[in-house]
Structure formats: C-alpha cells, structure tokens
Short mmCIF file of C-alpha atoms in Angstrom, two decimals:
data_model
loop_
_atom_site.label_atom_id
_atom_site.label_comp_id
_atom_site.label_asym_id
_atom_site.label_seq_id
_atom_site.Cartn_x
_atom_site.Cartn_y
_atom_site.Cartn_z
CA MET A 1 23.60 0.02 -14.33
CA LYS A 2 20.60 2.31 -14.78
CA ILE A 3 19.05 4.13 -11.81
CA VAL A 4 16.40 6.83 -11.37
CA ARG A 5 17.44 9.94 -9.43
CA TYR A 6 16.35 13.52 -8.93
CA HIS A 7 18.57 16.43 -7.97
CA GLU A 8 15.81 18.85 -7.03
CA LYS A 9 12.27 18.50 -5.76
CA GLY A 10 9.44 19.23 -8.12
CA PRO A 11 7.08 17.64 -10.67
CA PRO A 12 7.50 14.03 -11.80
CA GLU A 13 9.77 15.12 -14.65
CA VAL A 14 12.60 15.94 -12.23
CA MET A 15 13.27 12.19 -12.12
CA LYS A 16 15.87 11.11 -14.67
CA VAL A 17 17.50 7.79 -15.56
CA GLU A 18 21.24 7.96 -14.91
CA ASP A 19 24.20 5.62 -15.17
CA ALA A 20 25.78 4.44 -11.93
CA PRO A 21 28.19 1.71 -10.82
CA THR A 22 26.53 -1.53 -9.78
CA PRO A 23 26.77 -1.56 -5.96
CA GLU A 24 28.61 -4.25 -4.01
CA PRO A 25 26.98 -5.92 -1.00
CA GLY A 26 28.71 -5.33 2.32
CA ALA A 27 28.68 -7.51 5.41
CA GLY A 28 25.18 -8.80 6.09
CA GLU A 29 23.89 -7.56 2.72
CA VAL A 30 22.73 -8.98 -0.60
CA LEU A 31 22.72 -7.62 -4.14
CA PHE A 32 19.35 -7.82 -5.89
CA LYS A 33 18.88 -7.98 -9.62
CA ILE A 34 15.65 -6.02 -9.28
CA GLU A 35 12.68 -7.46 -11.16
CA ALA A 36 10.04 -5.27 -9.50
CA CYS A 37 10.06 -2.19 -7.27
CA GLY A 38 6.97 -0.74 -5.64
CA ILE A 39 6.06 2.93 -5.98
CA SER A 40 4.33 4.52 -2.99
CA TYR A 41 2.27 7.65 -2.49
CA GLY A 42 4.82 8.74 0.09
CA GLN A 43 7.53 8.75 -2.59
CA THR A 44 5.48 11.18 -4.68
CA LEU A 45 5.15 13.45 -1.63
CA GLN A 46 8.90 13.39 -1.03
CA ARG A 47 9.69 14.13 -4.67
CA GLY A 48 7.18 16.95 -4.82
CA GLY A 49 8.49 18.59 -1.65
CA ARG A 50 5.21 18.15 0.16
CA HIS A 51 4.57 17.02 3.72
CA TYR A 52 6.14 13.67 4.57
CA PRO A 53 7.57 12.67 7.96
CA VAL A 54 10.76 11.08 6.57
CA PRO A 55 13.29 13.66 5.26
CA ILE A 56 15.54 13.04 2.26
CA THR A 57 18.80 14.53 1.03
CA LEU A 58 19.47 15.50 -2.60
CA PRO A 59 20.29 13.99 -4.99
CA HIS A 60 17.84 11.24 -4.08
CA ALA A 61 17.29 7.79 -5.56
CA PRO A 62 13.80 6.61 -4.52
CA GLY A 63 12.56 3.10 -3.96
CA GLY A 64 12.51 0.67 -1.03
CA SER A 65 10.46 -2.52 -1.44
CA VAL A 66 11.84 -4.76 -4.18
CA ALA A 67 11.71 -8.31 -5.48
CA GLY A 68 14.26 -10.04 -7.64
CA VAL A 69 17.07 -12.55 -7.94
CA ILE A 70 19.97 -12.48 -5.47
CA GLU A 71 23.11 -11.90 -7.57
CA LYS A 72 25.74 -11.68 -4.80
CA VAL A 73 25.97 -11.87 -1.04
CA GLY A 74 28.24 -10.06 1.38
CA GLU A 75 30.33 -11.35 4.23
CA GLY A 76 28.42 -13.45 6.73
CA VAL A 77 25.49 -14.16 4.41
CA ASP A 78 24.50 -17.67 3.30
CA LYS A 79 25.87 -18.19 -0.23
CA GLY A 80 22.93 -20.49 -0.89
CA LEU A 81 20.79 -17.38 -1.39
CA VAL A 82 22.49 -16.66 -4.71
CA GLY A 83 20.10 -17.36 -7.57
CA LYS A 84 16.99 -17.37 -5.40
CA ARG A 85 14.08 -15.02 -5.98
CA MET A 86 13.45 -12.95 -2.86
CA PHE A 87 11.38 -10.04 -1.58
CA GLY A 88 13.09 -7.47 0.62
CA ARG A 89 14.19 -3.87 0.94
CA VAL A 90 17.04 -1.79 -0.36
CA ALA A 91 18.41 1.09 1.68
CA ALA A 92 17.77 3.48 -1.23
CA GLY A 93 17.59 3.38 -4.98
CA GLY A 94 15.04 0.68 -5.69
CA TYR A 95 14.18 2.41 -8.96
CA ALA A 96 17.21 0.71 -10.51
CA GLU A 97 18.46 -2.41 -12.24
CA TYR A 98 20.38 -3.51 -9.14
CA GLY A 99 20.22 -2.64 -5.46
CA VAL A 100 21.79 -3.62 -2.14
CA GLY A 101 19.78 -4.39 0.98
CA PRO A 102 20.00 -6.30 4.26
CA ALA A 103 19.90 -10.07 4.17
CA GLN A 104 17.89 -10.06 7.38
CA GLY A 105 14.17 -10.20 6.71
CA LEU A 106 14.37 -11.58 3.18
CA ILE A 107 11.31 -13.55 2.08
CA GLU A 108 11.55 -16.24 -0.58
CA ILE A 109 9.01 -15.89 -3.37
CA PRO A 110 7.03 -19.09 -4.04
CA ASP A 111 7.21 -20.71 -7.46
CA GLY A 112 4.31 -19.63 -9.61
CA VAL A 113 4.07 -16.17 -8.03
CA SER A 114 5.54 -13.26 -9.98
CA SER A 115 7.86 -10.68 -8.44
CA ALA A 116 5.44 -7.93 -9.46
CA ASP A 117 2.53 -9.67 -7.72
CA VAL A 118 4.53 -10.04 -4.50
CA VAL A 119 5.56 -6.37 -4.52
CA ALA A 120 1.95 -5.38 -5.23
CA CYS A 121 0.43 -7.41 -2.42
CA LEU A 122 2.79 -8.49 0.33
CA SER A 123 3.56 -5.36 2.37
CA ASP A 124 0.11 -3.86 1.90
CA GLY A 125 -1.45 -7.26 2.53
CA VAL A 126 0.27 -7.58 5.90
CA THR A 127 -0.76 -4.03 6.81
CA ALA A 128 -4.37 -4.67 5.76
CA SER A 129 -4.45 -7.96 7.68
CA LEU A 130 -3.21 -6.29 10.86
CA ILE A 131 -5.71 -3.45 10.49
CA LEU A 132 -8.65 -5.76 9.85
CA ASN A 133 -7.88 -8.45 12.41
CA LYS A 134 -5.78 -7.04 15.22
CA VAL A 135 -6.85 -3.40 15.35
CA GLY A 136 -10.28 -3.49 13.73
CA GLN A 137 -11.25 -6.80 15.41
CA LEU A 138 -13.22 -7.96 12.37
CA ALA A 139 -15.63 -10.77 13.22
CA PRO A 140 -17.23 -13.14 10.70
CA GLY A 141 -20.33 -11.71 9.08
CA GLN A 142 -19.55 -8.08 9.90
CA SER A 143 -19.60 -5.26 7.36
CA VAL A 144 -16.47 -3.34 6.31
CA PHE A 145 -15.92 -0.05 4.50
CA VAL A 146 -12.67 0.33 2.52
CA PRO A 147 -11.69 3.80 1.21
CA ALA A 148 -9.61 4.25 -1.97
CA ALA A 149 -10.54 0.66 -2.71
CA ALA A 150 -8.86 0.65 -6.12
CA GLY A 151 -5.58 1.89 -4.63
CA GLY A 152 -2.45 0.15 -3.44
CA LEU A 153 -3.70 -0.97 -0.02
CA GLY A 154 -7.39 -0.74 -0.80
CA PHE A 155 -7.55 -3.45 -3.46
CA VAL A 156 -5.82 -5.89 -1.09
CA ALA A 157 -8.00 -4.91 1.87
CA VAL A 158 -11.20 -5.54 -0.09
CA GLN A 159 -10.14 -9.09 -0.93
CA LEU A 160 -8.70 -9.91 2.48
CA ALA A 161 -11.81 -8.67 4.28
CA LYS A 162 -13.79 -11.23 2.29
CA LEU A 163 -11.22 -13.95 2.90
CA TYR A 164 -11.35 -13.22 6.64
CA GLY A 165 -15.11 -13.67 6.72
CA ALA A 166 -16.66 -10.22 6.30
CA GLY A 167 -20.34 -10.45 5.47
CA ARG A 168 -20.44 -7.33 3.35
CA VAL A 169 -17.57 -5.25 1.95
CA ILE A 170 -18.25 -1.76 0.64
CA GLY A 171 -15.52 0.08 -1.21
CA ALA A 172 -15.12 3.67 -2.34
CA ALA A 173 -13.58 4.90 -5.58
CA SER A 174 -13.52 8.17 -7.50
CA SER A 175 -14.44 7.02 -11.03
CA GLU A 176 -16.76 4.56 -12.69
CA ALA A 177 -13.82 2.64 -14.14
CA LYS A 178 -12.27 2.24 -10.70
CA ARG A 179 -15.59 1.24 -9.18
CA GLN A 180 -15.88 -1.56 -11.73
CA VAL A 181 -12.39 -2.75 -10.77
CA VAL A 182 -13.39 -2.86 -7.10
CA LEU A 183 -16.53 -4.84 -7.85
CA ALA A 184 -14.49 -7.30 -9.90
CA LEU A 185 -12.23 -7.80 -6.88
CA GLY A 186 -15.21 -9.02 -4.86
CA ALA A 187 -16.67 -5.96 -3.15
CA ASP A 188 -20.43 -6.18 -2.59
CA ALA A 189 -20.93 -2.49 -3.39
CA VAL A 190 -18.88 0.58 -4.28
CA VAL A 191 -19.70 4.22 -3.56
CA ASP A 192 -18.51 7.44 -5.17
CA TYR A 193 -16.70 9.37 -2.45
CA THR A 194 -16.33 12.45 -4.67
CA GLN A 195 -20.02 13.15 -4.06
CA GLU A 196 -21.06 15.23 -1.09
CA GLY A 197 -22.62 13.22 1.71
CA TRP A 198 -21.26 9.90 0.43
CA SER A 199 -21.73 8.28 3.86
CA ALA A 200 -25.43 8.01 2.97
CA GLN A 201 -24.41 5.81 0.02
CA VAL A 202 -22.50 3.53 2.39
CA LYS A 203 -25.53 3.13 4.65
CA GLU A 204 -27.84 2.49 1.71
CA ALA A 205 -25.46 -0.17 0.39
CA ASN A 206 -25.43 -1.78 3.84
CA GLY A 207 -29.16 -2.21 4.18
CA GLY A 208 -29.85 1.20 5.68
CA GLU A 209 -27.35 1.18 8.55
CA GLY A 210 -23.70 2.05 9.05
CA VAL A 211 -20.91 -0.51 8.80
CA ASP A 212 -19.31 -2.37 11.69
CA LEU A 213 -15.77 -1.43 10.70
CA ALA A 214 -14.41 1.41 8.57
CA LEU A 215 -10.86 2.04 7.42
CA GLU A 216 -9.75 5.68 7.07
CA MET A 217 -6.57 7.22 5.64
CA THR A 218 -7.40 10.73 4.44
CA GLY A 219 -8.16 12.94 7.44
CA GLY A 220 -10.01 16.26 7.24
CA PRO A 221 -13.64 16.26 6.07
CA VAL A 222 -13.32 12.66 4.82
CA PHE A 223 -12.50 11.57 8.36
CA TYR A 224 -15.76 13.04 9.72
CA GLU A 225 -17.77 11.56 6.84
CA THR A 226 -16.28 8.17 7.68
CA LEU A 227 -17.43 8.48 11.31
CA ASP A 228 -20.93 9.07 9.99
CA ALA A 229 -20.74 5.90 7.86
CA VAL A 230 -20.26 3.68 10.95
CA LYS A 231 -23.11 2.17 12.96
CA PRO A 232 -23.52 2.69 16.72
CA GLY A 233 -20.95 0.55 18.49
CA GLY A 234 -18.79 0.38 15.35
CA ARG A 235 -15.05 0.88 14.89
CA VAL A 236 -12.88 3.17 12.77
CA VAL A 237 -9.20 2.48 12.14
CA ASN A 238 -7.14 5.39 10.83
CA TYR A 239 -3.88 4.50 9.09
CA GLY A 240 -2.93 7.72 7.31
CA ASN A 241 -3.51 11.43 6.78
CA ALA A 242 -3.26 11.94 3.03
CA SER A 243 -4.87 15.37 3.24
CA ASP A 244 -2.24 16.57 5.77
CA THR A 245 -5.14 18.13 7.68
CA ASP A 246 -5.66 18.32 11.43
CA SER A 247 -8.92 16.65 12.45
CA PRO A 248 -9.88 17.62 16.01
CA ILE A 249 -12.17 15.05 17.57
CA ASN A 250 -15.41 16.12 19.22
CA PRO A 251 -15.88 13.54 22.01
CA ARG A 252 -19.66 13.83 21.63
CA VAL A 253 -19.40 12.31 18.13
CA LEU A 254 -17.81 9.22 19.64
CA LEU A 255 -19.86 8.84 22.81
CA ARG A 256 -23.25 9.39 21.17
CA LYS A 257 -22.68 6.36 18.95
CA ASN A 258 -20.35 4.41 21.25
CA LEU A 259 -17.70 4.47 18.52
CA THR A 260 -14.20 3.08 18.90
CA LEU A 261 -11.50 5.07 17.09
CA SER A 262 -8.05 3.52 16.70
CA GLY A 263 -4.85 4.47 14.92
CA PHE A 264 -2.43 2.12 13.20
CA MET A 265 1.27 2.46 12.41
CA GLY A 266 2.55 -1.05 12.96
CA GLY A 267 4.52 -0.91 16.18
CA PRO A 268 3.58 -3.67 18.62
CA TYR A 269 1.39 -5.37 16.02
CA GLN A 270 4.46 -6.31 13.97
CA VAL A 271 4.89 -9.39 16.13
CA PHE A 272 1.95 -10.82 14.16
CA ALA A 273 3.42 -9.86 10.76
CA PRO A 274 5.06 -13.26 10.02
CA GLN A 275 1.71 -15.01 10.44
CA TYR A 276 -0.06 -12.71 8.01
CA ARG A 277 2.89 -12.64 5.61
CA ALA A 278 2.63 -16.41 5.27
CA GLU A 279 -1.13 -16.16 4.75
CA VAL A 280 -0.84 -13.49 2.07
CA LEU A 281 1.76 -15.52 0.17
CA ALA A 282 -0.45 -18.61 0.41
CA PHE A 283 -3.46 -16.63 -0.85
CA LEU A 284 -1.38 -15.38 -3.79
CA LYS A 285 -0.06 -18.83 -4.62
CA ASP A 286 -3.46 -20.52 -4.65
CA GLY A 287 -5.18 -17.66 -6.48
CA ARG A 288 -7.52 -16.51 -3.74
CA LEU A 289 -5.76 -13.13 -3.67
CA LYS A 290 -5.39 -11.40 -7.02
CA ALA A 291 -2.77 -8.75 -7.61
CA GLN A 292 -3.78 -5.46 -9.18
CA HIS A 293 -0.91 -3.45 -10.60
CA GLN A 294 0.40 -1.39 -13.48
CA THR A 295 4.03 -1.77 -14.54
CA TYR A 296 6.45 0.80 -15.97
CA SER A 297 10.01 0.93 -17.26
CA LEU A 298 12.60 3.03 -15.44
CA GLU A 299 12.23 5.68 -18.13
CA ASP A 300 8.50 5.87 -17.40
CA ALA A 301 8.89 6.47 -13.66
CA PRO A 302 7.54 10.05 -14.12
CA LYS A 303 4.40 8.62 -15.75
CA ALA A 304 3.88 6.29 -12.78
CA HIS A 305 4.19 9.17 -10.29
CA ALA A 306 1.84 11.31 -12.39
CA ALA A 307 -0.75 8.51 -12.48
CA ILE A 308 -0.74 8.33 -8.68
CA GLU A 309 -0.97 12.10 -8.27
CA ASN A 310 -3.69 12.44 -10.93
CA ARG A 311 -5.64 9.58 -9.31
CA THR A 312 -5.82 7.68 -12.59
CA SER A 313 -3.92 4.65 -11.27
CA THR A 314 -5.42 1.41 -9.97
CA GLY A 315 -3.71 -1.02 -7.65
CA ARG A 316 0.01 -0.74 -6.99
CA GLN A 317 2.30 1.06 -9.43
CA ILE A 318 5.47 -0.94 -10.08
CA LEU A 319 8.73 -0.39 -11.93
CA THR A 320 10.16 -3.38 -13.79
CA PRO A 321 13.79 -2.37 -14.52
CA HIS A 322 14.59 -5.36 -16.71
CA GLY A 323 11.33 -5.38 -18.65
#
C-alpha cells in the first residue's frame, strides 16, 4: 500500500509517499480502506518541529481521523462490520490507503453522506457544539463571534450557532475570498481580523455593542482583542493557543465588564458527545449542515500542509487516498 511518512522535521516537502505492507488488524481492531483522512493544524506543527503538546518519534506517519470501508476485523470484533462505511481513528498513519484502528467508538456513516463530508464535519462539529452549548451557554437570540470562520472548526461553528438559535453570528476571516465563503455559510457579518482594532468591526456589525459569546483560539494580542469584542456580562470560550503565546489575564478586564472566561479541552463534557454526534450526522444527512473542504491525493499532502500554513485554505483539508 501507499503511505505518507517523514523521516525528519521540516517544511511540507519532507513528507514523501512510500510503499509499506498493508497492516493486519489485531484483537479489538479493524482495517480501514481509507476513503478520507482529515489534516489538522496540529499535524503541521508536529511536522515543522514547532510547539505541540503531543511528541512524535521519527520516522512518523501522520493522520488520525479517517472514514472508509471496513476491509477486515480482528479477533473479538463483529464480522458484520466488514463492508460497512465507518468513521473512526487509526493509531497512526491515516495518510495512507489502509489503516488499522480500534473497533471501539466506530460510527457508521449514513447513506447519502460522503466520507469526506463526515471527516470534515463530525469531530469539529461535536467540539463546536460542546463549546457553544455546554461551555458557552448559548441562548436563543444571542450573538456569537467565531474566529477563523473559514477554517476547519470555524465553518462548522458558524452554521451550528445558527442551527442552535443564535440571533446574530459574526465571523472573522483574513481575505475577501474567505469572507465571502463565511457569508455563504450563513454568517450575518464577517470582519477582517488582519486589521488593527478589529473588535470595533465586531461591535459595529452587532448594532454597536459587543457580542454575547465569543470563541477564541489564538492567544496573545488576539485574545485581548476578543475580550474587547464582548459586551458586559458576556462570555469568552478559549479552545486553543495557535500563537503559542502566554496571555496573562488582568482581573480588572474581567471584573469591569463582568466577563466570564472559560477554557475548553473536552474532558468532562465528552459525556455529551454522543448526543451532539448524532445531531451533527442528522444535520449533514438532511442538508442543514454543509461541509466545506478541499481534497488532495497522497502525493499532494505537502500542498495541503502548505495551504494550511499559508492560510490559503478554507474548511477542512482532506486526503483521499483512493481518489
């Protein structure tokens, strides 16, 4: 089979397609014929040797979240899974034609929903749902700000905020082309967060006041600008630190506006994941949630990583090993 590996950290071009034996599923495992594998920002950080909390050993075969047809099952696994299209995870090496992962936690893909659409939306959709509903406590009619709204989680969060009853959704994107994509997804307004003082654009788009709920995943100066974009009594949910920058909090900033600041990394909220997973799949099946993705061959994995790093990508970047 074909698999993407790199033997040293560096630019996207260190990734090469190599030949490897097709793996065999062990006890409790399944073999996927991989139709779609998601590419994450974290994988570009690992490959580039930049800050990422999960270490890797070299050579490394990236890729975790996959969707495809179950080709074989290992000992103790229901043989009825063979031939079914499922979403799950592989231990490593999702950038490949085949991959082995645990049978536990597999999710069957509904008829009429593509593997690429599921990879693009399901994991990020569950995360966005938990952030909006359980951490952010979104109430019907409230306003929401979504950063990087054309990105992998952002494009899902924009749509789900609307589906969950937000009165006004304001996104942020770095180019005019991306801002048009966000508007087409249903955002009420989109701001250019490359401009200094962009929080003023958020307030203007929200009738002159800050939003009720803001998502934040960058840290550093963007974090402080986000606090400014929230109304008194509003909430901010941080779910990342893409800038790898410490952001000390001045308590006066919070108390003067009665702001609530929360962090999200799953944890205890995962008990609600099955509920939102079912909702996201239903939204995909009936067309209320639209996937946004760009697909690449295994050979073009470096192009996909470069698109993420150059901020020219929209939606989720996905490898389709079998075309």
